[in-house]
mmCIF file of C-alpha atoms in Angstrom:
data_model
loop_
_atom_site.group_PDB
_atom_site.id
_atom_site.type_symbol
_atom_site.label_atom_id
_atom_site.label_comp_id
_atom_site.label_asym_id
_atom_site.label_seq_id
_atom_site.Cartn_x
_atom_site.Cartn_y
_atom_site.Cartn_z
ATOM 1 C CA GLN V 1 185.035 112.271 99.290
ATOM 2 C CA VAL V 2 185.580 115.954 98.523
ATOM 3 C CA SER V 3 184.553 116.686 94.937
ATOM 4 C CA ALA V 4 185.515 119.684 92.815
ATOM 5 C CA ILE V 5 182.664 121.421 91.010
ATOM 6 C CA THR V 6 183.105 123.252 87.737
ATOM 7 C CA ALA V 7 180.757 125.070 85.349
ATOM 8 C CA GLU V 8 180.492 121.904 83.254
ATOM 9 C CA ASP V 9 178.842 120.111 86.232
ATOM 10 C CA LEU V 10 175.949 122.608 86.311
ATOM 11 C CA LEU V 11 172.929 123.144 84.115
ATOM 12 C CA LYS V 12 173.442 125.528 81.207
ATOM 13 C CA LYS V 13 171.301 128.284 82.710
ATOM 14 C CA TYR V 14 173.428 128.196 85.867
ATOM 15 C CA ALA V 15 176.764 127.616 84.123
ATOM 16 C CA ARG V 16 176.653 131.065 82.478
ATOM 17 C CA ASP V 17 176.749 132.810 85.876
ATOM 18 C CA PHE V 18 179.242 130.444 87.514
ATOM 19 C CA SER V 19 182.248 132.751 86.936
ATOM 20 C CA GLU V 20 180.391 135.708 88.482
ATOM 21 C CA TRP V 21 179.654 133.897 91.741
ATOM 22 C CA VAL V 22 182.707 131.700 92.113
ATOM 23 C CA GLU V 23 186.318 132.857 91.822
ATOM 24 C CA GLY V 24 188.839 130.069 91.766
ATOM 25 C CA SER V 25 187.810 126.576 92.866
ATOM 26 C CA LEU V 26 184.572 125.238 94.389
ATOM 27 C CA VAL V 27 184.403 121.925 96.290
ATOM 28 C CA TRP V 28 181.591 119.839 97.775
ATOM 29 C CA VAL V 29 182.311 118.412 101.232
ATOM 30 C CA PRO V 30 179.710 115.754 102.178
ATOM 31 C CA GLN V 31 178.572 115.347 105.785
ATOM 32 C CA VAL V 32 178.708 111.589 106.298
ATOM 33 C CA MET V 33 176.823 110.036 109.249
ATOM 34 C CA PRO V 34 178.360 107.156 111.271
ATOM 35 C CA THR V 35 175.922 104.834 109.483
ATOM 36 C CA GLY V 36 177.459 105.750 106.136
ATOM 37 C CA LEU V 37 174.520 107.852 104.955
ATOM 38 C CA ILE V 38 175.124 111.375 103.592
ATOM 39 C CA ASP V 39 173.121 113.897 105.629
ATOM 40 C CA GLY V 40 173.850 117.155 103.860
ATOM 41 C CA GLY V 41 177.210 118.811 103.211
ATOM 42 C CA PHE V 42 179.122 122.074 102.553
ATOM 43 C CA LEU V 43 180.020 124.083 99.449
ATOM 44 C CA ILE V 44 183.386 125.815 99.963
ATOM 45 C CA SER V 45 185.012 128.224 97.476
ATOM 46 C CA ARG V 46 188.352 130.052 97.368
ATOM 47 C CA VAL V 47 190.743 131.480 94.788
ATOM 48 C CA ASP V 48 193.429 128.864 95.162
ATOM 49 C CA ALA V 49 192.778 125.220 94.521
ATOM 50 C CA PHE V 50 192.474 122.851 97.490
ATOM 51 C CA THR V 51 195.290 120.425 98.080
ATOM 52 C CA ASP V 52 194.715 116.777 98.995
ATOM 53 C CA GLY V 53 195.721 117.459 102.606
ATOM 54 C CA GLU V 54 193.227 120.320 102.838
ATOM 55 C CA LYS V 55 190.507 118.133 101.417
ATOM 56 C CA ARG V 56 191.177 115.516 104.117
ATOM 57 C CA ILE V 57 190.991 118.271 106.759
ATOM 58 C CA LEU V 58 187.629 119.408 105.326
ATOM 59 C CA LEU V 59 186.306 115.838 105.543
ATOM 60 C CA ARG V 60 187.429 115.663 109.187
ATOM 61 C CA LEU V 61 185.630 118.940 109.907
ATOM 62 C CA ALA V 62 182.463 117.688 108.217
ATOM 63 C CA GLU V 63 182.641 114.486 110.260
ATOM 64 C CA GLY V 64 182.983 116.537 113.439
ATOM 65 C CA PHE V 65 179.975 118.647 112.523
ATOM 66 C CA SER V 66 178.013 115.472 111.884
ATOM 67 C CA ARG V 67 178.882 113.997 115.286
ATOM 68 C CA ALA V 68 178.119 117.280 117.026
ATOM 69 C CA ARG V 69 174.740 117.428 115.323
ATOM 70 C CA ILE V 70 173.928 113.883 116.505
ATOM 71 C CA VAL V 71 174.819 114.789 120.103
ATOM 72 C CA LEU V 72 172.801 118.013 120.042
ATOM 73 C CA THR V 73 169.697 116.425 118.467
ATOM 74 C CA ARG V 74 169.785 113.082 120.305
ATOM 75 C CA GLY V 75 166.249 112.030 121.368
ATOM 76 C CA LYS V 76 164.734 114.772 119.259
ATOM 77 C CA ALA V 77 163.057 114.385 115.878
ATOM 78 C CA PRO V 78 162.068 117.034 113.448
ATOM 79 C CA ALA V 79 158.585 118.364 114.042
ATOM 80 C CA LYS V 80 157.200 117.105 110.737
ATOM 81 C CA SER V 81 158.684 113.638 111.190
ATOM 82 C CA LEU V 82 157.366 113.381 114.761
ATOM 83 C CA ALA V 83 153.875 114.486 113.748
ATOM 84 C CA LEU V 84 153.819 112.003 110.861
ATOM 85 C CA ARG V 85 155.025 109.223 113.108
ATOM 86 C CA MET V 86 152.404 110.018 115.737
ATOM 87 C CA ARG V 87 149.698 110.120 113.091
ATOM 88 C CA ARG V 88 150.714 106.700 111.829
ATOM 89 C CA ILE V 89 150.760 105.328 115.349
ATOM 90 C CA LEU V 90 147.290 106.701 116.018
ATOM 91 C CA VAL V 91 145.907 105.285 112.753
ATOM 92 C CA VAL V 92 147.377 101.844 113.372
ATOM 93 C CA THR V 93 146.247 101.876 117.008
ATOM 94 C CA GLY V 94 142.728 102.964 116.059
ATOM 95 C CA PHE V 95 142.482 100.299 113.382
ATOM 96 C CA ALA V 96 143.674 97.655 115.827
ATOM 97 C CA ILE V 97 141.114 98.777 118.413
ATOM 98 C CA VAL V 98 138.289 98.649 115.843
ATOM 99 C CA VAL V 99 139.286 95.177 114.661
ATOM 100 C CA PHE V 100 139.629 93.930 118.232
ATOM 101 C CA ALA V 101 136.236 95.362 119.206
ATOM 102 C CA ALA V 102 134.572 93.911 116.090
ATOM 103 C CA LEU V 103 135.982 90.424 116.691
ATOM 104 C CA MET V 104 135.629 90.470 120.462
ATOM 105 C CA PRO V 105 133.267 87.651 121.525
ATOM 106 C CA VAL V 106 130.129 88.827 123.288
ATOM 107 C CA SER V 107 127.107 87.040 124.644
ATOM 108 C CA GLY V 108 124.512 87.098 121.860
ATOM 109 C CA SER V 109 120.760 86.956 122.254
ATOM 110 C CA VAL V 110 117.657 86.653 120.096
ATOM 111 C CA LEU V 111 114.656 88.875 120.786
ATOM 112 C CA ALA V 112 111.141 87.780 119.850
ATOM 113 C CA PRO V 113 107.591 88.881 120.701
ATOM 114 C CA ALA V 114 105.937 86.473 123.113
ATOM 115 C CA LYS V 115 102.684 85.733 124.908
ATOM 116 C CA VAL V 116 101.625 83.657 127.891
ATOM 117 C CA VAL V 117 99.457 80.778 126.676
ATOM 118 C CA ALA V 118 97.950 77.633 128.161
ATOM 119 C CA VAL V 119 99.548 74.208 127.916
ATOM 120 C CA ASP V 120 97.308 71.843 125.896
ATOM 121 C CA PRO V 121 94.109 73.902 126.141
ATOM 122 C CA ALA V 122 90.719 72.368 125.310
ATOM 123 C CA ILE V 123 89.129 73.797 122.169
ATOM 124 C CA VAL V 124 85.339 74.054 121.991
ATOM 125 C CA THR V 125 84.245 73.868 118.355
ATOM 126 C CA ALA V 126 80.929 74.104 116.558
ATOM 127 C CA SER V 127 79.125 70.764 116.831
ATOM 128 C CA GLN V 128 77.074 71.332 113.643
ATOM 129 C CA ASP V 129 76.271 73.875 110.983
ATOM 130 C CA GLY V 130 73.888 76.528 112.208
ATOM 131 C CA VAL V 131 73.535 79.883 113.902
ATOM 132 C CA LEU V 132 74.779 80.568 117.409
ATOM 133 C CA ALA V 133 72.155 82.301 119.522
ATOM 134 C CA LYS V 134 74.536 83.471 122.269
ATOM 135 C CA LEU V 135 77.414 82.584 124.546
ATOM 136 C CA LEU V 136 76.466 81.721 128.107
ATOM 137 C CA VAL V 137 79.786 82.719 129.715
ATOM 138 C CA LYS V 138 81.922 85.839 129.870
ATOM 139 C CA PRO V 139 85.593 86.178 128.838
ATOM 140 C CA ASN V 140 87.996 84.768 131.465
ATOM 141 C CA GLN V 141 85.087 83.278 133.435
ATOM 142 C CA PRO V 142 85.871 80.060 135.362
ATOM 143 C CA VAL V 143 83.823 77.100 134.128
ATOM 144 C CA LYS V 144 83.350 73.514 135.212
ATOM 145 C CA ALA V 145 83.387 70.401 133.074
ATOM 146 C CA GLY V 146 79.923 69.869 131.543
ATOM 147 C CA GLU V 147 78.800 73.448 132.158
ATOM 148 C CA PRO V 148 76.860 75.009 129.223
ATOM 149 C CA ILE V 149 78.880 77.722 127.522
ATOM 150 C CA ALA V 150 77.045 78.393 124.240
ATOM 151 C CA VAL V 151 73.720 77.608 122.603
ATOM 152 C CA TYR V 152 72.501 77.480 119.003
ATOM 153 C CA ALA V 153 69.369 79.182 117.724
ATOM 154 C CA LEU V 154 66.683 76.551 118.474
ATOM 155 C CA GLU V 155 63.843 77.533 116.130
ATOM 156 C CA ASP V 156 65.012 75.598 113.095
ATOM 157 C CA LEU V 157 66.112 72.631 115.193
ATOM 158 C CA GLU V 158 62.778 72.435 117.031
ATOM 159 C CA ASN V 159 60.846 72.749 113.771
ATOM 160 C CA ALA V 160 62.934 69.960 112.237
ATOM 161 C CA LEU V 161 62.208 67.802 115.297
ATOM 162 C CA ALA V 162 58.461 68.460 115.046
ATOM 163 C CA VAL V 163 58.445 67.571 111.342
ATOM 164 C CA ALA V 164 60.397 64.370 112.041
ATOM 165 C CA ARG V 165 57.892 63.338 114.728
ATOM 166 C CA GLN V 166 55.000 63.971 112.365
ATOM 167 C CA ARG V 167 56.635 61.838 109.689
ATOM 168 C CA VAL V 168 57.082 59.015 112.199
ATOM 169 C CA SER V 169 53.410 59.207 113.177
ATOM 170 C CA VAL V 170 52.298 59.134 109.538
ATOM 171 C CA SER V 171 54.631 56.260 108.643
ATOM 172 C CA ASN V 172 53.450 54.261 111.673
ATOM 173 C CA ALA V 173 49.835 54.772 110.690
ATOM 174 C CA ASP V 174 50.490 53.740 107.088
ATOM 175 C CA TYR V 175 52.394 50.671 108.209
ATOM 176 C CA ARG V 176 49.652 49.527 110.624
ATOM 177 C CA ARG V 177 46.955 50.093 107.997
ATOM 178 C CA ALA V 178 48.882 47.998 105.449
ATOM 179 C CA VAL V 179 49.360 45.193 107.972
ATOM 180 C CA GLN V 180 45.632 45.116 108.807
ATOM 181 C CA GLN V 181 44.543 45.243 105.173
ATOM 182 C CA GLY V 182 47.143 42.717 104.146
ATOM 183 C CA VAL V 183 45.140 39.980 105.815
ATOM 184 C CA VAL V 184 42.528 40.163 103.070
ATOM 185 C CA ASP V 185 44.132 42.378 100.395
ATOM 186 C CA PRO V 186 47.170 41.009 98.503
ATOM 187 C CA ASP V 187 48.019 44.477 97.155
ATOM 188 C CA ALA V 188 48.190 45.911 100.677
ATOM 189 C CA ARG V 189 50.291 42.952 101.755
ATOM 190 C CA ALA V 190 52.844 43.798 99.030
ATOM 191 C CA GLU V 191 53.257 47.350 100.384
ATOM 192 C CA ILE V 192 54.159 46.211 103.911
ATOM 193 C CA ALA V 193 57.913 45.920 103.231
ATOM 194 C CA THR V 194 58.046 49.343 101.548
ATOM 195 C CA LEU V 195 56.115 51.033 104.350
ATOM 196 C CA PHE V 196 58.303 49.314 106.937
ATOM 197 C CA SER V 197 61.415 50.830 105.314
ATOM 198 C CA LYS V 198 59.800 54.269 105.201
ATOM 199 C CA ARG V 199 58.893 53.981 108.874
ATOM 200 C CA ALA V 200 62.507 53.043 109.728
ATOM 201 C CA GLU V 201 63.742 56.011 107.685
ATOM 202 C CA ALA V 202 61.367 58.355 109.529
ATOM 203 C CA VAL V 203 62.517 56.992 112.893
ATOM 204 C CA ALA V 204 66.161 57.570 111.904
ATOM 205 C CA GLU V 205 65.379 61.151 110.893
ATOM 206 C CA LEU V 206 63.650 61.674 114.242
ATOM 207 C CA GLU V 207 66.692 60.402 116.112
ATOM 208 C CA PHE V 208 68.923 62.660 114.031
ATOM 209 C CA ALA V 209 66.718 65.689 114.802
ATOM 210 C CA LYS V 210 66.809 64.835 118.533
ATOM 211 C CA ASN V 211 70.581 64.465 118.385
ATOM 212 C CA ARG V 212 70.962 67.858 116.685
ATOM 213 C CA LEU V 213 68.785 69.454 119.344
ATOM 214 C CA ASP V 214 70.843 67.799 122.093
ATOM 215 C CA ARG V 215 74.026 69.130 120.467
ATOM 216 C CA ALA V 216 72.570 72.625 120.282
ATOM 217 C CA THR V 217 74.044 73.350 123.699
ATOM 218 C CA LEU V 218 77.851 73.407 123.805
ATOM 219 C CA ARG V 219 79.404 72.365 127.113
ATOM 220 C CA SER V 220 82.873 72.755 128.569
ATOM 221 C CA PRO V 221 84.900 69.526 128.294
ATOM 222 C CA VAL V 222 87.196 70.366 131.239
ATOM 223 C CA ASP V 223 87.559 72.694 134.199
ATOM 224 C CA GLY V 224 89.274 76.000 133.430
ATOM 225 C CA ILE V 225 88.629 79.517 132.273
ATOM 226 C CA ALA V 226 86.901 80.533 129.040
ATOM 227 C CA LEU V 227 89.188 82.403 126.644
ATOM 228 C CA PHE V 228 87.581 84.411 123.843
ATOM 229 C CA SER V 229 87.333 88.021 122.755
ATOM 230 C CA SER V 230 83.751 89.213 123.065
ATOM 231 C CA PRO V 231 80.326 87.525 123.455
ATOM 232 C CA GLU V 232 78.721 90.082 121.129
ATOM 233 C CA GLU V 233 80.848 88.875 118.202
ATOM 234 C CA TRP V 234 79.231 85.425 118.362
ATOM 235 C CA ALA V 235 75.583 86.369 118.913
ATOM 236 C CA GLY V 236 73.627 85.437 115.757
ATOM 237 C CA ARG V 237 76.758 84.378 113.883
ATOM 238 C CA PRO V 238 76.553 81.478 111.400
ATOM 239 C CA VAL V 239 79.119 78.775 112.121
ATOM 240 C CA GLN V 240 80.287 75.614 110.403
ATOM 241 C CA ILE V 241 80.963 72.301 112.050
ATOM 242 C CA GLY V 242 84.478 72.197 113.532
ATOM 243 C CA GLU V 243 84.862 76.000 113.703
ATOM 244 C CA LYS V 244 86.710 77.153 116.824
ATOM 245 C CA ILE V 245 84.531 79.106 119.255
ATOM 246 C CA ILE V 246 86.034 79.099 122.768
ATOM 247 C CA THR V 247 89.279 77.912 124.350
ATOM 248 C CA ILE V 248 89.128 76.413 127.831
ATOM 249 C CA ALA V 249 92.491 76.716 129.584
ATOM 250 C CA ASP V 250 93.905 75.731 132.946
ATOM 251 C CA PRO V 251 95.294 78.960 134.504
ATOM 252 C CA ASN V 252 97.841 76.935 136.485
ATOM 253 C CA SER V 253 99.296 75.186 133.436
ATOM 254 C CA ILE V 254 100.918 77.900 131.318
ATOM 255 C CA GLU V 255 103.913 78.426 129.016
ATOM 256 C CA ILE V 256 105.401 81.081 126.767
ATOM 257 C CA ARG V 257 104.799 81.115 123.022
ATOM 258 C CA ALA V 258 107.313 83.191 121.036
ATOM 259 C CA THR V 259 107.502 83.900 117.315
ATOM 260 C CA VAL V 260 111.199 83.802 116.374
ATOM 261 C CA ASP V 261 112.194 85.624 113.199
ATOM 262 C CA VAL V 262 113.320 83.501 110.251
ATOM 263 C CA ALA V 263 116.766 85.173 110.297
ATOM 264 C CA ASP V 264 117.262 84.340 113.990
ATOM 265 C CA ILE V 265 116.117 80.730 114.086
ATOM 266 C CA PRO V 266 119.602 79.248 113.332
ATOM 267 C CA LEU V 267 120.771 80.687 116.664
ATOM 268 C CA VAL V 268 117.979 79.092 118.721
ATOM 269 C CA GLU V 269 118.195 75.533 120.043
ATOM 270 C CA ASN V 270 116.246 73.386 122.469
ATOM 271 C CA ASP V 271 117.144 73.461 126.166
ATOM 272 C CA VAL V 272 118.807 76.898 125.989
ATOM 273 C CA LEU V 273 117.978 79.464 128.660
ATOM 274 C CA ALA V 274 115.914 82.576 128.034
ATOM 275 C CA GLU V 275 114.262 85.479 129.827
ATOM 276 C CA PHE V 276 110.767 86.942 129.502
ATOM 277 C CA TYR V 277 110.245 90.683 129.934
ATOM 278 C CA LEU V 278 106.605 91.602 130.485
ATOM 279 C CA ALA V 279 105.253 94.615 128.639
ATOM 280 C CA SER V 280 103.747 95.770 131.933
ATOM 281 C CA ASN V 281 107.006 95.259 133.874
ATOM 282 C CA PRO V 282 110.002 95.447 131.495
ATOM 283 C CA LEU V 283 112.610 95.747 134.274
ATOM 284 C CA ASP V 284 112.092 92.321 135.850
ATOM 285 C CA ALA V 285 112.821 89.128 133.921
ATOM 286 C CA VAL V 286 111.206 85.708 134.257
ATOM 287 C CA ALA V 287 113.525 82.719 133.746
ATOM 288 C CA LEU V 288 112.594 80.388 130.875
ATOM 289 C CA LYS V 289 113.929 77.420 128.921
ATOM 290 C CA VAL V 290 113.266 76.540 125.268
ATOM 291 C CA TYR V 291 111.748 73.081 124.874
ATOM 292 C CA ARG V 292 110.071 73.063 121.438
ATOM 293 C CA ILE V 293 110.645 74.720 118.058
ATOM 294 C CA SER V 294 108.300 74.293 115.103
ATOM 295 C CA PHE V 295 109.628 72.601 111.973
ATOM 296 C CA ASP V 296 108.322 75.200 109.490
ATOM 297 C CA SER V 297 107.702 78.913 109.683
ATOM 298 C CA ALA V 298 104.142 80.216 109.657
ATOM 299 C CA LEU V 299 102.127 83.382 110.217
ATOM 300 C CA ASP V 300 101.058 83.933 113.806
ATOM 301 C CA GLU V 301 97.882 85.650 115.003
ATOM 302 C CA ASN V 302 99.499 89.053 114.297
ATOM 303 C CA SER V 303 100.453 88.030 110.718
ATOM 304 C CA VAL V 304 104.157 87.864 111.643
ATOM 305 C CA LEU V 305 106.165 85.209 109.788
ATOM 306 C CA GLY V 306 108.330 83.179 112.136
ATOM 307 C CA TYR V 307 108.887 79.916 113.965
ATOM 308 C CA ASP V 308 106.545 78.955 116.803
ATOM 309 C CA THR V 309 108.842 78.487 119.814
ATOM 310 C CA ARG V 310 107.589 77.238 123.169
ATOM 311 C CA LEU V 311 109.375 77.950 126.458
ATOM 312 C CA GLN V 312 108.882 76.514 129.921
ATOM 313 C CA ILE V 313 108.436 78.923 132.836
ATOM 314 C CA SER V 314 110.485 78.406 135.983
ATOM 315 C CA LYS V 315 108.612 77.655 139.197
ATOM 316 C CA GLU V 316 109.658 80.982 140.690
ATOM 317 C CA GLY V 317 108.557 82.957 137.623
ATOM 318 C CA ALA V 318 105.175 81.224 137.257
ATOM 319 C CA GLN V 319 103.814 83.370 140.082
ATOM 320 C CA ASP V 320 104.532 86.608 138.187
ATOM 321 C CA VAL V 321 102.767 85.809 134.892
ATOM 322 C CA GLN V 322 99.188 85.149 133.902
ATOM 323 C CA LEU V 323 97.379 83.929 130.815
ATOM 324 C CA GLY V 324 97.241 86.502 128.044
ATOM 325 C CA MET V 325 100.186 88.628 129.203
ATOM 326 C CA THR V 326 102.511 89.795 126.435
ATOM 327 C CA GLY V 327 106.130 90.874 126.315
ATOM 328 C CA THR V 328 109.501 90.120 124.761
ATOM 329 C CA VAL V 329 111.614 86.987 125.056
ATOM 330 C CA SER V 330 115.416 87.189 125.089
ATOM 331 C CA ILE V 331 116.898 83.805 124.124
ATOM 332 C CA ASP V 332 120.563 83.078 124.821
ATOM 333 C CA ALA V 333 122.398 82.600 121.501
ATOM 334 C CA GLY V 334 125.865 81.883 122.928
ATOM 335 C CA ALA V 335 129.112 83.742 122.222
ATOM 336 C CA MET V 336 129.556 85.457 118.853
ATOM 337 C CA PRO V 337 131.708 88.271 117.389
ATOM 338 C CA PHE V 338 130.509 91.721 118.365
ATOM 339 C CA ILE V 339 130.153 92.856 114.749
ATOM 340 C CA TYR V 340 128.038 89.803 113.862
ATOM 341 C CA THR V 341 125.355 90.775 116.385
ATOM 342 C CA TYR V 342 124.720 93.948 114.369
ATOM 343 C CA LEU V 343 125.271 92.690 110.833
ATOM 344 C CA ARG V 344 123.505 89.316 110.868
ATOM 345 C CA LYS V 345 119.985 90.721 110.282
ATOM 346 C CA PRO V 346 120.993 93.178 107.518
ATOM 347 C CA LEU V 347 123.008 90.415 105.855
ATOM 348 C CA ALA V 348 120.042 88.032 106.079
ATOM 349 C CA ARG V 349 117.739 90.618 104.468
ATOM 350 C CA ILE V 350 120.261 91.238 101.693
ATOM 351 C CA ARG V 351 120.604 87.485 101.131
ATOM 352 C CA ARG V 352 116.829 87.062 100.874
ATOM 353 C CA PHE V 353 116.575 90.072 98.553
ATOM 354 C CA LEU V 354 119.249 88.653 96.246
ATOM 355 C CA GLY V 355 117.822 85.150 96.466
ATOM 356 C CA LEU V 356 121.042 83.609 97.780
#
């Protein structure tokens, strides 16, 4: 609709100059789009007032301009609007890509330090309190069952045996003397029972001294190889009964022992597949399978807190590993969101720090 504009329709600061700029009448002709929206318009002024017929003609002209503008700008958008639209599209697309990548399922894995160990090795322990004189074998030396592998210092044991023998001789002499005198002497006859007990005690001490001397030589209980660090560390070292000295292991019966971090243990299960990468050959993997996981966490030999996890070695991979080799185990943890593989350890540390 064409609207007439007068000085009263303007702000006061503009109304004062209205008569200087406009002579006669001033009308507003809106440019109406086919959708009904007003997309601009025209201000037209002349001395004589516009009639109703002229106003309808002006509306027709404005409608024609509007249609012509649509035809000329079809398929084109203003530069600012196009740039804003493209920016929004890029932001939405980028956000969608990030979310998709974060939630995309990937094959997860758990890494843990590992070592090749023997299956059910035999442990040679100290047979009694004393001082070890020396070890009779070298590290990684093959040994046979019953072969001597260590010996105690014998001086004290031999002295104790000599003293025990002397006590037996003295107690035997005292007992025989009391028996002979007891025939005629009642007092000597009364001492026979006491001397008999002392002689039995001396004999028992002699047997104990002999037994200690027999146990002064430690022997291998099975065939295998001797596993220990250095013979010099044990020479002249005091030991207590039950203290571990040497491990005897079968080199053909081996497995992998891994220490799985506390934060990773929920992802590890029995019978899942794994791979072992040797420190000396990190490019080739040995196929494994988890078969045992400890119930509680504990410190390993390197003071690392984790769960003792044992893995079986495949027949093909057993030829490539030897006792004592170290490396890294990669345990299959199944499918998980991509973002979880990177955030699970930081989240676990934060949870432990907060005590949740």
